[in-house]
Short mmCIF file of C-alpha atoms in Angstrom, two decimals:
data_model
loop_
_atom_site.label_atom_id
_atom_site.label_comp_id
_atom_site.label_asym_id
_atom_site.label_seq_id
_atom_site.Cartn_x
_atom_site.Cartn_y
_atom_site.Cartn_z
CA UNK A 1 99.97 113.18 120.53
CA UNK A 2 101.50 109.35 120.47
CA UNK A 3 103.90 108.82 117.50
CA UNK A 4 101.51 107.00 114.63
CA UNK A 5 101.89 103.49 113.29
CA UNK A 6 101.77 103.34 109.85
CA UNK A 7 99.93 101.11 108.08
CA UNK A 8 99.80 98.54 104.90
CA UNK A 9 96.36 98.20 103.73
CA UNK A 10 95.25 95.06 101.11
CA UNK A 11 92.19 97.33 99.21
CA UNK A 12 91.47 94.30 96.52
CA UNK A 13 88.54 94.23 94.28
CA UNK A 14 86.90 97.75 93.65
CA UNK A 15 83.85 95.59 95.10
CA UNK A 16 84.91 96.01 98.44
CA UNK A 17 82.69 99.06 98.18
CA UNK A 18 79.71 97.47 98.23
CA UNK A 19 80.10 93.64 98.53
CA UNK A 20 79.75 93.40 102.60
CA UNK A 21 80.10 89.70 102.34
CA UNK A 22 84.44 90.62 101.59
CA UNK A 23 85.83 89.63 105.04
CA UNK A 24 88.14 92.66 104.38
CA UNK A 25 85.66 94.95 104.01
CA UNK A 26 84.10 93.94 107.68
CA UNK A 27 87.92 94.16 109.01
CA UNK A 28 88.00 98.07 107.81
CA UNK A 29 84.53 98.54 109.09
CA UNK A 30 85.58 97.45 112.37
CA UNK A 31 88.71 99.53 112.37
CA UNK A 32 87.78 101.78 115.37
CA UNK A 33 86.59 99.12 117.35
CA UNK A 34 89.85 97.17 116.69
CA UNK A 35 91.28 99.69 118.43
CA UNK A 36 94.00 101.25 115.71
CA UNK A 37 94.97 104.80 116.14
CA UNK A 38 93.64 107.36 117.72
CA UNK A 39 91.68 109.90 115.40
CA UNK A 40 94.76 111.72 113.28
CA UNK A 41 95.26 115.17 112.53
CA UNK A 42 95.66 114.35 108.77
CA UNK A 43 96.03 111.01 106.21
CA UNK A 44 98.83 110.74 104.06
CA UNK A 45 97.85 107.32 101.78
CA UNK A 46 100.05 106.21 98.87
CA UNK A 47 97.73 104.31 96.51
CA UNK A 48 99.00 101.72 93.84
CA UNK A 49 96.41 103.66 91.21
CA UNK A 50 98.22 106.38 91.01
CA UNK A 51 101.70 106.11 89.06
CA UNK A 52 103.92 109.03 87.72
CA UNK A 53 107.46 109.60 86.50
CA UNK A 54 108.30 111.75 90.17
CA UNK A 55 106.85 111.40 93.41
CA UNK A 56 103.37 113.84 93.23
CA UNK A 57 101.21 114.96 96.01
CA UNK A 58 97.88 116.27 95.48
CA UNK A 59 97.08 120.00 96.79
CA UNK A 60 93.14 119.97 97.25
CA UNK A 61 91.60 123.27 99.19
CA UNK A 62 88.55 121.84 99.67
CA UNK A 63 86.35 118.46 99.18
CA UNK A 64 88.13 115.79 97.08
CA UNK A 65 86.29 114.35 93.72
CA UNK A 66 86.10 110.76 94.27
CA UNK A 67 87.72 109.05 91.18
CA UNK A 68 85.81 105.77 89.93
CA UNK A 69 88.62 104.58 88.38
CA UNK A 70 87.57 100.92 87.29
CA UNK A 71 84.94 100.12 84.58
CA UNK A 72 82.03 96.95 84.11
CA UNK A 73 81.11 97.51 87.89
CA UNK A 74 77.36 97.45 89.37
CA UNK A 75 76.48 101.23 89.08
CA UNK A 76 75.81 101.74 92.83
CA UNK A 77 79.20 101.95 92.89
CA UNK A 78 79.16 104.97 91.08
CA UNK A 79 77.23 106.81 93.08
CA UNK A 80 79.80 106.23 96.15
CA UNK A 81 81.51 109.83 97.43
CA UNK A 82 84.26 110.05 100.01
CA UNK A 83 84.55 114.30 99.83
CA UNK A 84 87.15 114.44 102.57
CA UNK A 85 88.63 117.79 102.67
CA UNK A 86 92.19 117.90 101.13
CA UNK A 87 95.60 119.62 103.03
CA UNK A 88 97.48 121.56 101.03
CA UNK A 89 99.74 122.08 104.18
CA UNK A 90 100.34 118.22 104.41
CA UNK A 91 100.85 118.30 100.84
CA UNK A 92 103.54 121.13 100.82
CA UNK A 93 104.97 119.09 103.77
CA UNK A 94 105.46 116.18 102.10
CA UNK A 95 107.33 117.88 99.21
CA UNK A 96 109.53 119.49 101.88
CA UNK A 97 110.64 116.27 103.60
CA UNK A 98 110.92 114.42 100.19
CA UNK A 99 113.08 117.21 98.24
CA UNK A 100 115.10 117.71 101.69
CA UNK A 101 116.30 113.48 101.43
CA UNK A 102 117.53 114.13 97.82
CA UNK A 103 114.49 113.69 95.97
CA UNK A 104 115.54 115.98 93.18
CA UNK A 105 111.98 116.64 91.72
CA UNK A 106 108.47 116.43 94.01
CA UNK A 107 105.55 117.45 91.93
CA UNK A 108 101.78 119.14 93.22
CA UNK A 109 98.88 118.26 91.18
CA UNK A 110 95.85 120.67 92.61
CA UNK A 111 93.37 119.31 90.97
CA UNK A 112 93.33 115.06 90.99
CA UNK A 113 90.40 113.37 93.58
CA UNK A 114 90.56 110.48 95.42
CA UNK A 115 91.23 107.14 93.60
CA UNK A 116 89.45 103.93 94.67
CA UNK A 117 92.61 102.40 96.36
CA UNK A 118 92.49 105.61 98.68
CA UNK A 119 88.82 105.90 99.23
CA UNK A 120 87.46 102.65 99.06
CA UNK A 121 89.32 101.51 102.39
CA UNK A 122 89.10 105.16 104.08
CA UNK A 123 85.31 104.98 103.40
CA UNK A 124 84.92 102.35 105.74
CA UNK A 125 88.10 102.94 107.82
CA UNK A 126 86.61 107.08 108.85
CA UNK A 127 83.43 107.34 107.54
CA UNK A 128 82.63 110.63 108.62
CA UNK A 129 85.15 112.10 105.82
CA UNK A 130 86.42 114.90 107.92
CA UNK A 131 89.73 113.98 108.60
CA UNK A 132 92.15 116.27 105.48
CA UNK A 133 93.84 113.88 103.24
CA UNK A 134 96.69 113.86 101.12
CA UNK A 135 97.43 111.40 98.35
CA UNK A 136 100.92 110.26 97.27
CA UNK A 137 101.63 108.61 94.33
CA UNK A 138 104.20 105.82 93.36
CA UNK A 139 106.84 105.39 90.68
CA UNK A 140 107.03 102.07 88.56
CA UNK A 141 109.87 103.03 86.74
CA UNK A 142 111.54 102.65 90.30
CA UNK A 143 112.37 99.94 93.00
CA UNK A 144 111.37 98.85 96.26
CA UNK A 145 114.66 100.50 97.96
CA UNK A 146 113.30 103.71 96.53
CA UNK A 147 109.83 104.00 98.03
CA UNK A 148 111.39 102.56 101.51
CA UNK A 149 113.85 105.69 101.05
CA UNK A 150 110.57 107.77 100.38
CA UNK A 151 109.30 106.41 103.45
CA UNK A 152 112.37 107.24 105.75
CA UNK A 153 112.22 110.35 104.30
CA UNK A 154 108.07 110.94 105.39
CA UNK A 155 109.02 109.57 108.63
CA UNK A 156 108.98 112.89 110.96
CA UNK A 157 104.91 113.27 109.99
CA UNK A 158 104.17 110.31 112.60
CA UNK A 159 105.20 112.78 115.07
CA UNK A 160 102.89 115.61 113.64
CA UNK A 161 99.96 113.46 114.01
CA UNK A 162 99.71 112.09 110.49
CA UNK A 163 98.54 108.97 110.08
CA UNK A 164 100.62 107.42 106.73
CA UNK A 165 98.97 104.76 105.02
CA UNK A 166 99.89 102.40 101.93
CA UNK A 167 97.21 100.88 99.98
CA UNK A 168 97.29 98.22 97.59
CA UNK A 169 97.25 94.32 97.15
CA UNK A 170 99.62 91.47 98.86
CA UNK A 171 99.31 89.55 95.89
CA UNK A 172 97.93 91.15 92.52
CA UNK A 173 97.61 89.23 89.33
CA UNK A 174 94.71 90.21 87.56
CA UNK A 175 94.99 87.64 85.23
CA UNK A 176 95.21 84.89 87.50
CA UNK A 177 91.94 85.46 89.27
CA UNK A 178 89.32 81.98 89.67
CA UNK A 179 86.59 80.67 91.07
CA UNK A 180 87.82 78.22 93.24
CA UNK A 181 85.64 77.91 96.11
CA UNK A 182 87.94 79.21 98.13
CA UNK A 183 91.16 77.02 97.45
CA UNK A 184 93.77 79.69 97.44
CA UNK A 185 96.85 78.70 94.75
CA UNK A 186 100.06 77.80 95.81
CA UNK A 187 102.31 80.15 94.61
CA UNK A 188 99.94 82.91 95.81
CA UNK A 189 100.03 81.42 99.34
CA UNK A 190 103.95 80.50 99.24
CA UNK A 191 104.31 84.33 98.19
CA UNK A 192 101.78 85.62 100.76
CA UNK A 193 103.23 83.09 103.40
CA UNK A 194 107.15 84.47 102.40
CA UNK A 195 105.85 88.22 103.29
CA UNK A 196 104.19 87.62 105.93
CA UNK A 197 107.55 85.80 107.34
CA UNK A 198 109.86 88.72 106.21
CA UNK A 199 107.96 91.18 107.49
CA UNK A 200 108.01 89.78 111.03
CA UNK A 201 111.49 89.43 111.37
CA UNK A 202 112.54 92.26 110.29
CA UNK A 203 113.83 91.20 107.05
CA UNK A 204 112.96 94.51 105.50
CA UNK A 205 115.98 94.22 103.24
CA UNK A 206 114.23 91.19 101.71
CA UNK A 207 111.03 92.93 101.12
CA UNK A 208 113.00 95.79 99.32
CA UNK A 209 114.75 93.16 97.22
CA UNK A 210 111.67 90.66 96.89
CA UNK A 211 111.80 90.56 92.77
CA UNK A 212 115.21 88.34 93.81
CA UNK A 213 114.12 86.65 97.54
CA UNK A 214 110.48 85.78 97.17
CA UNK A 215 108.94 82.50 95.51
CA UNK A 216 106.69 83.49 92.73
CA UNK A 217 107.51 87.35 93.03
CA UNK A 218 106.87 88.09 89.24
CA UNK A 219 103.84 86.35 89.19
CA UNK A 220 102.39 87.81 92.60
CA UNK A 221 103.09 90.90 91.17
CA UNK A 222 103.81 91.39 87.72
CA UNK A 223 103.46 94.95 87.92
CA UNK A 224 104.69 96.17 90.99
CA UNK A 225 102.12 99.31 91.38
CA UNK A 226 99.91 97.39 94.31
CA UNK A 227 103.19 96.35 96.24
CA UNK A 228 105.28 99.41 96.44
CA UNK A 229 102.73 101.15 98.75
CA UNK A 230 104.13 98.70 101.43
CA UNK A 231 107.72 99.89 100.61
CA UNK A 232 107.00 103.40 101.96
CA UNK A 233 104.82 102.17 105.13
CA UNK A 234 107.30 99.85 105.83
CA UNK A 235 109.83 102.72 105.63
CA UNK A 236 108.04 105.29 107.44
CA UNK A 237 107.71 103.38 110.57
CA UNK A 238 111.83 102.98 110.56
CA UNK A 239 114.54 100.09 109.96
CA UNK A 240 113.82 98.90 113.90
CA UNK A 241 109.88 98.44 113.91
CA UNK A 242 107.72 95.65 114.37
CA UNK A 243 105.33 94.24 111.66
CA UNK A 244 102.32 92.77 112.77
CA UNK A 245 99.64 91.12 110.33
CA UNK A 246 96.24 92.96 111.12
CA UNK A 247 94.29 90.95 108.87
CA UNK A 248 94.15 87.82 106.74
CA UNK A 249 92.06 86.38 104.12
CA UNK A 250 91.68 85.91 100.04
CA UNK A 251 89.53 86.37 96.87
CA UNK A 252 89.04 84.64 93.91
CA UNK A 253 92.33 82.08 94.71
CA UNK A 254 94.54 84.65 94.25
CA UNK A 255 93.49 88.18 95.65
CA UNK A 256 95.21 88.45 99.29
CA UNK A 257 93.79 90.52 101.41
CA UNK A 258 96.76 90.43 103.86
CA UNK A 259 97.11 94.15 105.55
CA UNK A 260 99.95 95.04 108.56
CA UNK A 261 100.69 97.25 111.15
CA UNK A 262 104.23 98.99 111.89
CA UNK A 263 104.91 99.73 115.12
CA UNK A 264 108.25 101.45 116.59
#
C-alpha cells in the first residue's frame, strides 16, 4: 500500500449533517469521486471536541456510540449514527509511537463514541462505516509545536495504511458568527488568506507559532481546540511535504470551511 496523505478537514456547523445546501458538505460527499485516498486499512482523526490534560485514544471493540455533542439543533440530527467499528490495535499503536517520542503519559479511554467533529465529516467522507476508527484527542493547555511533535511522532502509521485525519475549523469564533449574505469579514479572510499562504510554502514553523505570525490569530481562534487538529496533520505528513487547499468556502461571515491535503 502507497504511503497516506494526511489530511486537515474544516467540519463547521454541526449542520453540516443535514443542511446539503453547505458547499462543504457536497465537497465531503464527493470525496471518492475527487479521487483522495485509496480505501485505508484504519482512520486515526483528531477532533477539536475532544480536549484532555494528556494525549487519549479511544479503545472501542466494537461499534462506536455516536456522540451528539451540540444542543438547540433540528432533532433529525439526533437520530444520525456513524457505528464504525473501533481498533483497539490502532489505538494501542498510537500510544506506542506517542510514549516512544517522549510523551511521558498516553491515556485509553474504552468507552467514549464518536464526537460530531469525527463523524459528521466521516459520515459523508465513508459512508458505509466499515472502515475501524480511532479517535485522538487534543490538549489546550498545550501549543501548536506540541501537536506538530505529536504528529511526527504518528508519522510511521501512513505507512501501515492509516489514513490520519485532523478535524476542526480554519477560523472558529463562535461569537462572531452573522448573517451577512455572504460577505465574509476581513480579519477572518486576512487570517484564512495568511494560512492558506503559510501552508503552501512550507512555512510550517509559522503555523506552529501563528498566536505571534498571523493577523487576527486570537480572534480567529480564541480557543485554539478547532486549530490544533491541523498541527498534528501537518506534522504527520513531515517537515518536507506539500500543502494543497482541497476546498474553499465560508458560513455565516466567519465560519471557514478551508480543508488541505499533505502530501510527501
Amino acid at each position: 500500500m502507497a504511503v497516506m496523505d494526511t489530511f486537515y478537514i474544516s467540519h463547521g456547523s454541526p449542520t453540516l449533517s443535514i443542511d446539503e445546501t453547505i458547499p462543504a458538505g457536497q465537497f465531503l460527499r464527493s470525496w471518492k469521486q475527487n479521487g483522495f485516498p485509496q480505501k485505508p486499512n484504519s482512520i486515526l482523526i483528531i477532533s477539536g471536541h475532544w480536549e484532555t490534560s494528556v494525549p487519549t485514544v479511544n479503545s472501542i471493540a466494537g461499534p462506536h456510540d455516536t456522540i451528539y455533542d451540540f444542543y438547540g439543533f433540528p432533532k433529525p440530527m439526533y437520530k444520525l449514527k456513524y457505528p464504525a467499528p473501533g481498533s483497539p490495535q490502532l489505538a494501542s499503536r498510537v500510544k506506542d509511537l506517542l510514549t516512544a517520542a517522549g510523551f511521558p503519559r498516553v491515556d485509553v479511554d474504552t468507552k467514549r463514541g464518536l464526537d460530531h467533529g469525527a463523524w459528521v465529516p466521516l459520515m459523508f467522507m465513508y459512508p458505509e462505516a466499515d472502515i475501524p476508527v480511532c479517535q485522538l484527542s487534543v490538549q489546550t493547555n498545550r501549543d501548536g509545536s506540541y501537536h506538530y511533535d505529536m504528529g511526527k511522532a504518528l508519522a510511521p502509521l501512513r505507512e501501515e495504511g492509516v489514513l490520519i485525519v485532523g478535524s476542526g475549523s480554519a477560523t472558529h469564533n463562535l461569537r462572531a458568527l452573522r448573517n451577512t449574505d455572504g460577505a465574509v469579514a476581513p480579519w477572518a479572510l486576512e487570517f484564512d488568506t495568511w494560512l492558506k499562504e503559510a501552508l503552501t510554502q512550507g512555512r510550517y514553523e509559522d503555523v506552529n507559532h501563528y498566536e505571534e505570525k498571523a493577523p487576527h490569530a486570537k480572534t480567529a481562534h480564541p480557543w485554539p481546540d478547532h486549530f490544533y487538529p491541523l498541527h498534528v496533520a501537518m506534522g504527520a505528513a513531515g517537515a518536507n511535504s506539500k500543502a494543497k487547499p482541497i476546498h474553499e468556502s465560508w458560513q455565516l461571515g466567519t465560519l471557514s470551511y478551508a480543508s488541505y491535503q499533505f502530501t510527501s
